[in-house]
Amino acid sequence: MKERETRLISIENRFSPITEQYRNIRTSIQFASSAGNPLKLVLVTSTEQEEGKTTLASNLAVVMAETNKKVLLIDGDLRRATAGKFFSLVSSQNKGLSTLLSNARSSPEEAIQSTQVKSLDFLPAGPIPPNPSELLNSSRLDEIFMQLEEQYDFIIVDSPPLLVVTDAQIFSSKVDGVILVVRENRTKRNNLMKCKTLLERSQARLIGFVYNGAKSMSAGNYKYYKY
Ligand SMILES: Nc1ncnc2c1ncn2[C@@H]1O[C@H](COP(=O)(O)OP(=O)(O)O)[C@@H](O)[C@H]1O
Ligand SMILES: [Mg+2]
């Protein structure tokens, strides 16, 4: 892993135009949230690998935490856990979401780590389980989410791609809203349509698309589109 990849722009440079774009996305989410339809638990996903999900989820968590909200980032990619690298934490340490799911008597506090960002905590994915989808597709996940929602103001779940495994679809039915990352020159239109259908099937609330431009992220090219 190159050192460059482990740095997060919203931590490194709070005043860069890119960080400002993450704040715009934050504002859009806050506007989409209402008393009747609060957006407290939000899933970040996309059609395939390498479209920028983990990057967005992590930066969004950081700028959300700037508003003095208590924020939790969950690494929901139980197969390719990478979110922890940005917070100098190891995603596949002993405890994480997978161990909470497989042990009904465990409590989230056992696995949650604090980060270098004030008011941002991180729940790692935990060791890779043999059956991620089955583990997620359980009432135990609802229970964990309920406990976490009592402790945090805003929770972001990073996830695997929607079209590769069913994990993200399972998450989508349990969260308040879903953000789809679309990467320029990479995301295929028909795959995006497939995602829409999957999300409708799981009665998920698609709150918007985040367009991740082809130019390097340091050039800054994030846009938010309301669905
Ligand atoms: N717009 C972009 N320009 C250049 N590199 C990008 C861009 N978006 C993402 N990347 C890079 O692509 C790789 C995958 O990003 P990541 O956020 O881990 O995607 P995912 O979680 O969807 O697999 C990372 O190395 C990231 O730095
Ligand atoms: Mg990822």
Short mmCIF file of C-alpha atoms and ligand atoms in Angstrom, two decimals:
data_model
loop_
_atom_site.label_atom_id
_atom_site.label_comp_id
_atom_site.label_asym_id
_atom_site.label_seq_id
_atom_site.Cartn_x
_atom_site.Cartn_y
_atom_site.Cartn_z
CA MET A 1 0.00 0.00 0.00
CA LYS A 2 1.39 3.35 -0.98
CA GLU A 3 1.54 5.96 1.73
CA ARG A 4 -0.44 8.33 -0.41
CA GLU A 5 -3.46 6.11 -0.34
CA THR A 6 -3.66 6.17 3.43
CA ARG A 7 -4.14 9.91 3.65
CA LEU A 8 -7.53 11.48 3.79
CA ILE A 9 -7.95 14.92 2.23
CA SER A 10 -10.59 16.07 4.72
CA ILE A 11 -8.14 15.44 7.58
CA GLU A 12 -5.02 16.69 5.76
CA ASN A 13 -6.45 19.83 4.31
CA ARG A 14 -9.60 21.15 5.88
CA PHE A 15 -9.67 24.13 3.58
CA SER A 16 -9.12 22.47 0.22
CA PRO A 17 -11.84 22.77 -2.44
CA ILE A 18 -12.30 19.00 -2.29
CA THR A 19 -13.01 19.05 1.42
CA GLU A 20 -15.48 21.81 0.67
CA GLN A 21 -17.18 19.53 -1.83
CA TYR A 22 -17.56 16.89 0.86
CA ARG A 23 -19.18 19.56 3.00
CA ASN A 24 -21.62 20.25 0.16
CA ILE A 25 -22.56 16.59 0.15
CA ARG A 26 -22.99 16.78 3.92
CA THR A 27 -25.33 19.75 3.49
CA SER A 28 -27.37 17.91 0.87
CA ILE A 29 -27.84 14.99 3.25
CA GLN A 30 -28.84 17.32 6.05
CA PHE A 31 -31.42 18.95 3.78
CA ALA A 32 -32.79 15.59 2.70
CA SER A 33 -33.30 14.66 6.33
CA SER A 34 -36.57 15.68 7.92
CA ALA A 35 -38.38 14.97 11.16
CA GLY A 36 -40.64 12.43 9.48
CA ASN A 37 -37.84 10.89 7.45
CA PRO A 38 -34.61 11.35 9.35
CA LEU A 39 -31.33 10.32 7.76
CA LYS A 40 -29.31 9.08 10.65
CA LEU A 41 -28.03 5.80 9.27
CA VAL A 42 -26.69 6.13 5.73
CA LEU A 43 -25.17 3.52 3.42
CA VAL A 44 -22.51 4.34 0.82
CA THR A 45 -22.33 1.90 -2.06
CA SER A 46 -21.80 1.67 -5.84
CA THR A 47 -22.11 -0.75 -8.72
CA GLU A 48 -18.61 -2.24 -8.58
CA GLN A 49 -15.18 -2.19 -6.95
CA GLU A 50 -12.89 0.84 -6.97
CA GLU A 51 -15.47 3.50 -7.62
CA GLY A 52 -14.67 5.56 -4.55
CA LYS A 53 -17.06 4.25 -1.89
CA THR A 54 -14.56 3.97 0.93
CA THR A 55 -12.99 7.32 0.08
CA LEU A 56 -16.37 9.05 0.13
CA ALA A 57 -17.63 7.29 3.25
CA SER A 58 -14.48 8.20 5.18
CA ASN A 59 -14.32 11.84 4.09
CA LEU A 60 -18.02 12.28 4.70
CA ALA A 61 -17.61 10.88 8.21
CA VAL A 62 -14.86 13.41 8.91
CA VAL A 63 -16.80 16.46 7.71
CA MET A 64 -19.94 15.26 9.51
CA ALA A 65 -17.93 15.09 12.71
CA GLU A 66 -16.92 18.75 12.20
CA THR A 67 -20.48 19.76 13.01
CA ASN A 68 -20.01 18.50 16.56
CA LYS A 69 -22.22 15.56 15.92
CA LYS A 70 -21.23 12.22 17.34
CA VAL A 71 -20.39 10.26 14.22
CA LEU A 72 -19.65 6.59 13.64
CA LEU A 73 -18.11 5.14 10.51
CA ILE A 74 -18.80 1.44 10.07
CA ASP A 75 -16.65 -0.67 7.78
CA GLY A 76 -19.42 -2.82 6.36
CA ASP A 77 -17.17 -4.36 3.74
CA LEU A 78 -16.63 -7.62 5.57
CA ARG A 79 -14.74 -9.07 2.59
CA ARG A 80 -12.35 -6.25 1.71
CA ALA A 81 -12.10 -4.09 4.76
CA THR A 82 -10.10 -0.96 3.94
CA ALA A 83 -11.71 2.01 5.71
CA GLY A 84 -9.49 1.70 8.77
CA LYS A 85 -6.35 2.59 6.83
CA PHE A 86 -7.34 6.26 6.78
CA PHE A 87 -7.56 6.42 10.55
CA SER A 88 -4.31 4.61 11.28
CA LEU A 89 -6.39 1.71 12.47
CA VAL A 90 -6.43 -1.85 11.24
CA SER A 91 -9.79 -2.86 9.90
CA SER A 92 -9.37 -6.57 10.39
CA GLN A 93 -8.29 -6.46 14.02
CA ASN A 94 -9.77 -8.94 16.44
CA LYS A 95 -13.08 -7.30 16.96
CA GLY A 96 -15.45 -5.64 14.60
CA LEU A 97 -18.85 -5.87 12.96
CA SER A 98 -18.35 -9.55 12.10
CA THR A 99 -17.65 -10.52 15.71
CA LEU A 100 -20.60 -8.45 16.95
CA LEU A 101 -22.83 -10.23 14.45
CA SER A 102 -21.68 -13.70 15.37
CA ASN A 103 -21.87 -13.16 19.10
CA ALA A 104 -25.32 -12.14 20.30
CA ARG A 105 -24.02 -11.20 23.71
CA SER A 106 -21.25 -8.90 22.54
CA SER A 107 -21.73 -5.16 22.78
CA PRO A 108 -20.63 -2.58 20.19
CA GLU A 109 -18.37 -0.81 22.72
CA GLU A 110 -16.09 -3.82 22.68
CA ALA A 111 -15.23 -3.24 19.04
CA ILE A 112 -15.56 0.51 18.47
CA GLN A 113 -12.35 2.52 18.31
CA SER A 114 -11.92 6.24 18.61
CA THR A 115 -10.09 8.02 15.78
CA GLN A 116 -7.77 11.01 15.61
CA VAL A 117 -10.81 13.05 14.60
CA LYS A 118 -12.71 14.45 17.53
CA SER A 119 -16.23 13.01 17.82
CA LEU A 120 -15.60 10.41 15.09
CA ASP A 121 -15.54 6.75 16.09
CA PHE A 122 -14.87 3.76 13.90
CA LEU A 123 -16.31 0.26 13.92
CA PRO A 124 -13.95 -2.04 11.99
CA ALA A 125 -15.20 -4.90 9.87
CA GLY A 126 -13.55 -7.54 12.05
CA PRO A 127 -12.07 -10.81 10.81
CA ILE A 128 -13.46 -12.03 7.49
CA PRO A 129 -16.29 -14.46 8.30
CA PRO A 130 -16.96 -17.51 6.12
CA ASN A 131 -20.54 -16.37 5.45
CA PRO A 132 -20.78 -12.56 5.34
CA SER A 133 -24.18 -12.34 3.66
CA GLU A 134 -25.85 -14.75 6.07
CA LEU A 135 -24.34 -12.94 9.02
CA LEU A 136 -25.67 -9.62 7.78
CA ASN A 137 -29.06 -10.94 6.85
CA SER A 138 -30.13 -11.39 10.43
CA SER A 139 -32.12 -9.64 13.11
CA ARG A 140 -28.85 -9.32 15.00
CA LEU A 141 -27.80 -6.55 12.60
CA ASP A 142 -31.05 -4.67 13.35
CA GLU A 143 -30.29 -4.99 17.02
CA ILE A 144 -26.76 -3.63 16.59
CA PHE A 145 -28.01 -0.72 14.47
CA MET A 146 -30.64 0.11 17.08
CA GLN A 147 -28.05 0.25 19.84
CA LEU A 148 -25.72 2.38 17.75
CA GLU A 149 -28.47 4.80 16.77
CA GLU A 150 -29.00 5.53 20.43
CA GLN A 151 -25.34 6.42 20.88
CA TYR A 152 -24.59 8.36 17.70
CA ASP A 153 -26.09 11.29 15.84
CA PHE A 154 -24.95 10.09 12.44
CA ILE A 155 -23.74 6.71 11.19
CA ILE A 156 -22.16 5.96 7.81
CA VAL A 157 -21.82 2.42 6.54
CA ASP A 158 -19.15 1.68 3.93
CA SER A 159 -20.04 -1.40 1.91
CA PRO A 160 -19.08 -3.77 -0.89
CA PRO A 161 -20.44 -3.11 -4.40
CA LEU A 162 -24.13 -3.76 -4.93
CA LEU A 163 -23.70 -5.90 -8.02
CA VAL A 164 -20.95 -8.18 -6.77
CA VAL A 165 -22.38 -9.62 -3.55
CA THR A 166 -25.72 -9.23 -1.79
CA ASP A 167 -24.27 -7.58 1.34
CA ALA A 168 -24.95 -3.99 0.30
CA GLN A 169 -28.51 -4.83 -0.68
CA ILE A 170 -29.06 -6.31 2.77
CA PHE A 171 -27.68 -3.14 4.37
CA SER A 172 -29.83 -1.00 2.10
CA SER A 173 -33.03 -2.46 3.55
CA LYS A 174 -31.92 -1.64 7.09
CA VAL A 175 -30.62 1.93 6.75
CA ASP A 176 -32.43 5.26 6.44
CA GLY A 177 -30.92 6.15 3.09
CA VAL A 178 -28.47 5.09 0.39
CA ILE A 179 -25.86 7.11 -1.50
CA LEU A 180 -24.61 5.68 -4.79
CA VAL A 181 -21.11 6.62 -5.89
CA VAL A 182 -20.73 6.94 -9.64
CA ARG A 183 -17.21 7.11 -11.04
CA GLU A 184 -16.65 8.87 -14.30
CA ASN A 185 -15.52 6.66 -17.21
CA ARG A 186 -16.00 3.60 -15.09
CA THR A 187 -19.53 3.13 -13.81
CA LYS A 188 -21.71 1.60 -16.53
CA ARG A 189 -25.11 3.04 -17.13
CA ASN A 190 -26.89 -0.31 -17.29
CA ASN A 191 -25.24 -1.35 -14.04
CA LEU A 192 -26.59 1.79 -12.45
CA MET A 193 -30.06 0.82 -13.63
CA LYS A 194 -29.58 -2.64 -12.13
CA CYS A 195 -28.66 -1.02 -8.82
CA LYS A 196 -31.76 1.10 -8.91
CA THR A 197 -33.89 -1.98 -9.41
CA LEU A 198 -32.16 -3.83 -6.57
CA LEU A 199 -32.65 -0.89 -4.24
CA GLU A 200 -36.32 -0.61 -5.16
CA ARG A 201 -36.72 -4.31 -4.48
CA SER A 202 -35.32 -3.92 -1.00
CA GLN A 203 -37.46 -0.79 -0.50
CA ALA A 204 -34.41 1.29 0.17
CA ARG A 205 -34.46 5.08 0.05
CA LEU A 206 -32.01 6.27 -2.58
CA ILE A 207 -31.08 9.75 -1.41
CA GLY A 208 -28.63 10.70 -4.11
CA PHE A 209 -25.69 10.02 -6.36
CA VAL A 210 -22.19 11.27 -5.78
CA TYR A 211 -20.33 11.77 -9.00
CA ASN A 212 -16.67 10.96 -8.65
CA GLY A 213 -14.82 12.64 -11.48
CA ALA A 214 -12.17 10.86 -13.54
CA LYS A 215 -9.57 13.47 -12.74
CA SER A 216 -7.42 12.65 -9.79
CA MET A 217 -9.15 13.36 -6.55
CA SER A 218 -6.53 15.91 -5.68
CA ALA A 219 -7.84 17.97 -8.58
CA GLY A 220 -11.20 17.84 -6.89
CA ASN A 221 -14.24 16.77 -8.74
CA TYR A 222 -17.06 15.61 -6.54
CA LYS A 223 -20.62 16.49 -7.26
CA TYR A 224 -23.81 15.57 -5.57
CA TYR A 225 -26.96 14.85 -7.46
CA LYS A 226 -30.24 14.64 -5.74
CA TYR A 227 -32.23 11.65 -6.75
N1 LIG B 1 -11.73 10.31 -8.74
C1 LIG B 1 -10.69 9.56 -8.49
N2 LIG B 1 -9.52 9.81 -9.07
C2 LIG B 1 -8.43 9.06 -8.84
N3 LIG B 1 -8.41 8.00 -8.01
C3 LIG B 1 -9.55 7.70 -7.38
C4 LIG B 1 -10.76 8.45 -7.57
N4 LIG B 1 -11.72 7.90 -6.79
C5 LIG B 1 -11.16 6.86 -6.17
N5 LIG B 1 -9.86 6.74 -6.50
C6 LIG B 1 -8.90 5.72 -6.05
O1 LIG B 1 -9.42 4.47 -6.42
C7 LIG B 1 -9.12 3.51 -5.44
C8 LIG B 1 -10.40 2.89 -4.92
O2 LIG B 1 -11.10 3.82 -4.13
P1 LIG B 1 -12.03 3.31 -2.96
O3 LIG B 1 -12.61 4.52 -2.32
O4 LIG B 1 -11.31 2.35 -2.10
O5 LIG B 1 -13.14 2.56 -3.84
P2 LIG B 1 -14.17 1.43 -3.44
O6 LIG B 1 -14.37 1.52 -1.95
O7 LIG B 1 -15.39 1.79 -4.23
O8 LIG B 1 -13.58 0.12 -3.87
C9 LIG B 1 -8.34 4.22 -4.36
O9 LIG B 1 -6.97 4.01 -4.58
C10 LIG B 1 -8.71 5.68 -4.56
O10 LIG B 1 -7.69 6.53 -4.09
MG MG B 2 -14.27 0.09 -0.46
#
